[in-house]
mmCIF file of C-alpha atoms in Angstrom:
data_model
loop_
_atom_site.group_PDB
_atom_site.id
_atom_site.type_symbol
_atom_site.label_atom_id
_atom_site.label_comp_id
_atom_site.label_asym_id
_atom_site.label_seq_id
_atom_site.Cartn_x
_atom_site.Cartn_y
_atom_site.Cartn_z
ATOM 1 C CA MET K 1 1.598 -39.173 -2.796
ATOM 2 C CA SER K 2 3.707 -36.325 -1.664
ATOM 3 C CA LYS K 3 5.550 -35.767 1.096
ATOM 4 C CA VAL K 4 5.702 -31.673 0.339
ATOM 5 C CA ILE K 5 1.879 -29.772 -0.079
ATOM 6 C CA ILE K 6 1.737 -26.143 -1.417
ATOM 7 C CA ILE K 7 -1.373 -25.176 -1.229
ATOM 8 C CA SER K 8 -1.443 -21.090 -3.139
ATOM 9 C CA GLY K 9 -4.141 -18.547 -2.620
ATOM 10 C CA ALA K 10 -4.501 -14.949 -4.152
ATOM 11 C CA GLY K 11 -1.440 -13.405 -2.630
ATOM 12 C CA ILE K 12 0.834 -15.204 -4.250
ATOM 13 C CA SER K 13 -0.626 -14.148 -7.610
ATOM 14 C CA ALA K 14 -0.939 -10.690 -6.222
ATOM 15 C CA GLU K 15 2.737 -10.261 -6.276
ATOM 16 C CA SER K 16 2.036 -10.371 -10.441
ATOM 17 C CA GLY K 17 -0.566 -8.028 -10.670
ATOM 18 C CA ILE K 18 -3.345 -9.669 -9.824
ATOM 19 C CA LYS K 19 -6.086 -8.586 -8.276
ATOM 20 C CA THR K 20 -7.105 -10.737 -5.650
ATOM 21 C CA PHE K 21 -10.806 -10.395 -5.010
ATOM 22 C CA ARG K 22 -10.682 -9.652 -1.034
ATOM 23 C CA ASP K 23 -8.581 -6.466 -0.737
ATOM 24 C CA SER K 24 -9.547 -3.286 -0.505
ATOM 25 C CA ASP K 25 -9.312 -2.323 -4.071
ATOM 26 C CA GLY K 26 -10.772 -5.839 -4.635
ATOM 27 C CA LEU K 27 -12.588 -7.245 -7.513
ATOM 28 C CA TRP K 28 -15.648 -8.129 -5.518
ATOM 29 C CA ASN K 29 -15.704 -4.276 -4.218
ATOM 30 C CA ASN K 30 -15.883 -4.104 -7.974
ATOM 31 C CA HIS K 31 -18.536 -6.422 -8.302
ATOM 32 C CA ASN K 32 -21.307 -8.435 -6.839
ATOM 33 C CA VAL K 33 -20.256 -11.587 -6.000
ATOM 34 C CA GLN K 34 -23.897 -12.797 -6.674
ATOM 35 C CA GLU K 35 -24.416 -11.484 -10.016
ATOM 36 C CA ILE K 36 -20.966 -13.337 -11.861
ATOM 37 C CA CYS K 37 -20.164 -16.137 -8.669
ATOM 38 C CA ASN K 38 -23.073 -18.150 -8.176
ATOM 39 C CA VAL K 39 -23.531 -21.200 -9.674
ATOM 40 C CA ASP K 40 -27.158 -19.713 -11.487
ATOM 41 C CA SER K 41 -24.804 -16.603 -13.035
ATOM 42 C CA LEU K 42 -24.560 -17.742 -15.922
ATOM 43 C CA GLU K 43 -28.780 -18.209 -15.795
ATOM 44 C CA LYS K 44 -29.603 -14.876 -13.988
ATOM 45 C CA ASN K 45 -26.559 -12.796 -16.054
ATOM 46 C CA GLU K 46 -25.421 -14.705 -18.496
ATOM 47 C CA ASP K 47 -24.151 -11.442 -20.257
ATOM 48 C CA LEU K 48 -22.125 -9.739 -17.510
ATOM 49 C CA THR K 49 -20.350 -13.410 -16.553
ATOM 50 C CA ILE K 50 -18.597 -13.898 -19.354
ATOM 51 C CA GLU K 51 -18.045 -10.560 -19.563
ATOM 52 C CA PHE K 52 -16.702 -10.445 -15.777
ATOM 53 C CA TYR K 53 -14.242 -13.757 -17.584
ATOM 54 C CA ASP K 54 -13.971 -13.053 -20.583
ATOM 55 C CA SER K 55 -11.687 -9.470 -18.822
ATOM 56 C CA ARG K 56 -10.391 -11.808 -16.001
ATOM 57 C CA ARG K 57 -8.541 -13.938 -19.277
ATOM 58 C CA LYS K 58 -7.535 -10.457 -21.067
ATOM 59 C CA GLU K 59 -5.949 -9.088 -18.658
ATOM 60 C CA LEU K 60 -3.705 -12.397 -17.851
ATOM 61 C CA GLU K 61 -2.133 -12.172 -21.069
ATOM 62 C CA GLN K 62 0.657 -9.931 -20.270
ATOM 63 C CA LYS K 63 0.658 -10.945 -16.785
ATOM 64 C CA LYS K 64 3.984 -11.981 -15.169
ATOM 65 C CA PRO K 65 5.701 -15.545 -13.252
ATOM 66 C CA ASN K 66 6.974 -13.791 -9.905
ATOM 67 C CA LYS K 67 10.067 -15.445 -8.133
ATOM 68 C CA ALA K 68 7.743 -17.464 -6.217
ATOM 69 C CA HIS K 69 6.243 -19.303 -9.041
ATOM 70 C CA LEU K 70 9.145 -20.067 -10.578
ATOM 71 C CA LYS K 71 11.028 -21.481 -7.499
ATOM 72 C CA ILE K 72 7.838 -23.490 -6.913
ATOM 73 C CA ALA K 73 8.069 -24.593 -10.755
ATOM 74 C CA GLU K 74 11.857 -25.512 -9.791
ATOM 75 C CA LEU K 75 10.831 -27.548 -7.031
ATOM 76 C CA LYS K 76 8.634 -29.446 -8.664
ATOM 77 C CA LYS K 77 10.733 -30.698 -12.160
ATOM 78 C CA GLU K 78 13.398 -31.832 -9.095
ATOM 79 C CA PHE K 79 11.634 -33.715 -6.424
ATOM 80 C CA PRO K 80 8.751 -34.478 -9.154
ATOM 81 C CA ASN K 81 7.271 -37.081 -6.701
ATOM 82 C CA ASP K 82 7.927 -35.290 -3.869
ATOM 83 C CA VAL K 83 5.778 -32.013 -3.812
ATOM 84 C CA THR K 84 2.006 -31.362 -4.975
ATOM 85 C CA VAL K 85 1.406 -28.326 -6.414
ATOM 86 C CA ILE K 86 -2.447 -26.963 -5.381
ATOM 87 C CA THR K 87 -3.577 -23.585 -5.742
ATOM 88 C CA GLN K 88 -6.986 -21.929 -4.956
ATOM 89 C CA ASN K 89 -6.618 -19.236 -8.261
ATOM 90 C CA VAL K 90 -7.518 -19.558 -11.474
ATOM 91 C CA ASP K 91 -4.541 -18.214 -13.503
ATOM 92 C CA ASN K 92 -2.089 -19.302 -15.828
ATOM 93 C CA LEU K 93 0.939 -17.681 -13.950
ATOM 94 C CA PHE K 94 2.131 -21.654 -12.461
ATOM 95 C CA GLU K 95 2.011 -23.128 -16.752
ATOM 96 C CA LYS K 96 4.445 -19.476 -17.487
ATOM 97 C CA ALA K 97 6.519 -20.861 -14.856
ATOM 98 C CA GLY K 98 7.223 -23.796 -17.311
ATOM 99 C CA LEU K 99 4.477 -26.303 -15.019
ATOM 100 C CA SER K 100 2.322 -28.015 -17.453
ATOM 101 C CA LYS K 101 -1.141 -28.083 -16.794
ATOM 102 C CA ASP K 102 -1.245 -31.669 -15.605
ATOM 103 C CA GLU K 103 1.436 -30.919 -12.563
ATOM 104 C CA ILE K 104 -0.541 -28.891 -11.087
ATOM 105 C CA VAL K 105 -4.023 -28.969 -9.144
ATOM 106 C CA HIS K 106 -6.242 -26.287 -9.524
ATOM 107 C CA LEU K 107 -9.217 -26.487 -7.607
ATOM 108 C CA HIS K 108 -11.145 -24.175 -8.413
ATOM 109 C CA GLY K 109 -10.368 -24.949 -11.825
ATOM 110 C CA PHE K 110 -8.444 -23.070 -15.393
ATOM 111 C CA LEU K 111 -9.351 -19.245 -16.707
ATOM 112 C CA THR K 112 -7.897 -19.637 -20.102
ATOM 113 C CA GLU K 113 -10.486 -23.018 -20.735
ATOM 114 C CA VAL K 114 -13.599 -23.320 -21.342
ATOM 115 C CA LYS K 115 -15.724 -26.576 -21.370
ATOM 116 C CA CYS K 116 -19.628 -27.286 -22.485
ATOM 117 C CA ARG K 117 -23.124 -26.088 -20.252
ATOM 118 C CA ASN K 118 -23.826 -29.953 -20.587
ATOM 119 C CA LYS K 119 -23.143 -31.718 -17.753
ATOM 120 C CA SER K 120 -23.631 -34.923 -20.551
ATOM 121 C CA CYS K 121 -20.925 -33.533 -22.058
ATOM 122 C CA ASP K 122 -17.545 -33.705 -21.654
ATOM 123 C CA PHE K 123 -15.246 -31.726 -23.900
ATOM 124 C CA ILE K 124 -13.337 -28.884 -23.075
ATOM 125 C CA THR K 125 -10.951 -26.726 -24.862
ATOM 126 C CA ASP K 126 -7.862 -23.935 -24.314
ATOM 127 C CA ILE K 127 -9.499 -20.449 -25.586
ATOM 128 C CA MET K 128 -5.901 -18.881 -24.162
ATOM 129 C CA HIS K 129 -6.677 -14.895 -24.255
ATOM 130 C CA GLU K 130 -9.659 -14.633 -25.977
ATOM 131 C CA GLU K 131 -12.549 -14.258 -25.251
ATOM 132 C CA LEU K 132 -15.628 -17.154 -25.130
ATOM 133 C CA LYS K 133 -17.406 -16.872 -27.746
ATOM 134 C CA SER K 134 -14.420 -16.579 -30.316
ATOM 135 C CA PHE K 135 -14.172 -20.157 -30.035
ATOM 136 C CA ASN K 136 -16.998 -20.856 -32.640
ATOM 137 C CA ASN K 137 -19.475 -18.219 -31.431
ATOM 138 C CA GLY K 138 -18.756 -20.256 -27.351
ATOM 139 C CA MET K 139 -20.741 -23.158 -28.990
ATOM 140 C CA CYS K 140 -19.457 -26.741 -27.943
ATOM 141 C CA PRO K 141 -18.503 -28.266 -31.230
ATOM 142 C CA LYS K 142 -19.731 -31.858 -30.026
ATOM 143 C CA CYS K 143 -23.073 -31.170 -29.080
ATOM 144 C CA ASN K 144 -24.216 -27.563 -30.324
ATOM 145 C CA SER K 145 -24.686 -26.086 -25.628
ATOM 146 C CA LYS K 146 -23.097 -23.110 -24.825
ATOM 147 C CA LEU K 147 -19.882 -22.762 -23.394
ATOM 148 C CA ARG K 148 -19.096 -21.419 -20.269
ATOM 149 C CA PRO K 149 -15.913 -20.620 -18.730
ATOM 150 C CA ASN K 150 -14.082 -23.168 -16.772
ATOM 151 C CA ILE K 151 -14.526 -22.102 -13.124
ATOM 152 C CA VAL K 152 -16.301 -23.423 -10.316
ATOM 153 C CA PHE K 153 -18.637 -20.832 -8.803
ATOM 154 C CA PHE K 154 -20.030 -20.771 -5.952
ATOM 155 C CA GLY K 155 -22.281 -23.436 -4.550
ATOM 156 C CA GLU K 156 -20.625 -25.993 -6.946
ATOM 157 C CA GLU K 157 -19.213 -29.043 -7.034
ATOM 158 C CA ALA K 158 -14.961 -29.174 -7.008
ATOM 159 C CA PRO K 159 -14.315 -32.284 -8.098
ATOM 160 C CA GLU K 160 -10.810 -31.107 -7.013
ATOM 161 C CA TYR K 161 -10.952 -31.357 -3.293
ATOM 162 C CA SER K 162 -10.405 -35.048 -3.622
ATOM 163 C CA LYS K 163 -6.570 -35.094 -5.304
ATOM 164 C CA LEU K 164 -6.090 -33.470 -2.068
ATOM 165 C CA TYR K 165 -7.133 -34.743 0.441
ATOM 166 C CA LYS K 166 -5.682 -38.078 -1.170
ATOM 167 C CA GLU K 167 -2.210 -36.154 -0.880
ATOM 168 C CA MET K 168 -2.692 -35.345 2.685
ATOM 169 C CA ASN K 169 -2.105 -38.649 3.753
ATOM 170 C CA ASP K 170 0.911 -39.103 3.307
ATOM 171 C CA CYS K 171 2.063 -35.564 3.795
ATOM 172 C CA LYS K 172 4.900 -34.751 6.129
ATOM 173 C CA LEU K 173 5.480 -30.931 5.542
ATOM 174 C CA LEU K 174 2.182 -27.930 4.621
ATOM 175 C CA VAL K 175 3.181 -25.401 3.108
ATOM 176 C CA VAL K 176 0.787 -22.629 3.358
ATOM 177 C CA ILE K 177 0.731 -19.099 0.863
ATOM 178 C CA GLY K 178 -0.640 -16.529 0.698
ATOM 179 C CA THR K 179 -4.356 -17.203 1.466
ATOM 180 C CA SER K 180 -6.730 -15.398 3.656
ATOM 181 C CA GLY K 181 -8.944 -18.934 4.611
ATOM 182 C CA SER K 182 -11.816 -18.293 4.331
ATOM 183 C CA VAL K 183 -11.925 -20.042 1.089
ATOM 184 C CA ILE K 184 -9.700 -22.663 2.783
ATOM 185 C CA ASN K 185 -9.466 -23.704 6.630
ATOM 186 C CA PRO K 186 -5.001 -24.639 6.199
ATOM 187 C CA ASP K 187 -6.081 -24.996 10.047
ATOM 188 C CA SER K 188 -8.392 -28.134 9.809
ATOM 189 C CA LEU K 189 -4.765 -29.849 7.249
ATOM 190 C CA VAL K 190 -1.808 -28.387 9.201
ATOM 191 C CA VAL K 191 -3.055 -30.816 12.732
ATOM 192 C CA HIS K 192 -2.485 -33.903 10.201
ATOM 193 C CA VAL K 193 0.676 -33.675 9.519
ATOM 194 C CA GLU K 194 4.288 -32.895 11.441
ATOM 195 C CA LYS K 195 5.827 -30.370 9.714
ATOM 196 C CA SER K 196 3.995 -26.933 8.191
ATOM 197 C CA ILE K 197 5.066 -23.414 7.044
ATOM 198 C CA LEU K 198 2.809 -19.918 6.577
ATOM 199 C CA ASN K 199 3.219 -17.165 4.612
ATOM 200 C CA ASN K 200 1.245 -14.224 4.051
ATOM 201 C CA LEU K 201 1.625 -10.807 3.980
ATOM 202 C CA GLU K 202 -0.224 -10.325 6.586
ATOM 203 C CA PRO K 203 -1.791 -12.243 10.178
ATOM 204 C CA SER K 204 -5.324 -13.886 8.660
ATOM 205 C CA LYS K 205 -8.268 -13.440 11.090
ATOM 206 C CA ALA K 206 -9.555 -16.219 10.213
ATOM 207 C CA ILE K 207 -5.974 -18.877 10.917
ATOM 208 C CA PHE K 208 -4.437 -19.463 14.090
ATOM 209 C CA ASP K 209 -0.790 -19.273 13.443
ATOM 210 C CA GLU K 210 0.733 -20.894 16.017
ATOM 211 C CA LEU K 211 -0.702 -24.378 14.794
ATOM 212 C CA TYR K 212 2.191 -23.790 11.972
ATOM 213 C CA THR K 213 6.244 -24.361 12.360
ATOM 214 C CA HIS K 214 7.510 -21.987 10.383
ATOM 215 C CA VAL K 215 5.641 -18.535 9.605
ATOM 216 C CA PHE K 216 6.269 -15.620 7.123
ATOM 217 C CA TYR K 217 4.416 -12.621 6.873
ATOM 218 C CA MET K 218 5.964 -10.810 4.451
ATOM 219 C CA PRO K 219 5.370 -10.916 0.830
ATOM 220 C CA VAL K 220 6.000 -14.363 -1.163
ATOM 221 C CA THR K 221 9.042 -13.316 -3.761
ATOM 222 C CA GLU K 222 11.356 -12.585 -0.307
ATOM 223 C CA ALA K 223 10.000 -15.799 1.846
ATOM 224 C CA ILE K 224 10.640 -17.520 -1.075
ATOM 225 C CA LYS K 225 14.017 -18.379 -0.727
ATOM 226 C CA ASP K 226 13.462 -20.045 3.525
ATOM 227 C CA ILE K 227 10.626 -21.493 2.178
ATOM 228 C CA ALA K 228 12.185 -23.652 -0.060
ATOM 229 C CA ILE K 229 15.621 -24.303 1.966
ATOM 230 C CA GLU K 230 12.418 -25.510 5.033
ATOM 231 C CA ILE K 231 11.337 -27.979 1.197
ATOM 232 C CA LYS K 232 14.368 -29.245 0.684
ATOM 233 C CA SER K 233 15.669 -29.863 4.200
ATOM 234 C CA VAL K 234 12.280 -32.842 4.703
ATOM 235 C CA LEU K 235 13.019 -33.239 1.287
ATOM 236 C CA ARG K 236 16.599 -35.128 1.509
ATOM 237 C CA GLY K 237 15.828 -35.643 5.784
#
């Protein structure tokens, strides 16, 4: 169990040029959520849904981790047993920053991976930044069912959340970075820890910032130096 949990949302990757869903020019303004992000999207709008995630996956190829990804990766390497990195993002920027996939909890899936649509089949593979059909013509090599992006659609179970709740049992410092609180409201978590940090560009109506020990309303690439100091202070006692 870790003493420090770092939960990141879309804001951390936005500084690397990855569009968020909820910004004024976000992805949801250009796409119908019900068509491409819902539990039945693959059944009702298969081509459109696959095309959307193929585009997002290709987009990642040119994106680079920013100072925040790199510093968090550095902290995880320095304190491997005391820092847990949890992200709501499906991108691979923490991996590009030097962490292995096993060192990160991806709550909502991992975009460069595809998996079998057959729920009784456990096939998953990483296709990097290629289109889904580039791997075995989009078919599972184990059972010949169709493949799909390994992300969590709205209405689906998100099994990785169990890891978040387990880690919270021993958490001393909760660090929340770049999230509106619309998907995970960190307020429900912060009341269980001794210390906490909130970092967003601006206040969110969904988050009660008075609950947090430290609040930084600024880009995470600017705040990360002070955040790292607080983390090291807790871990070094």
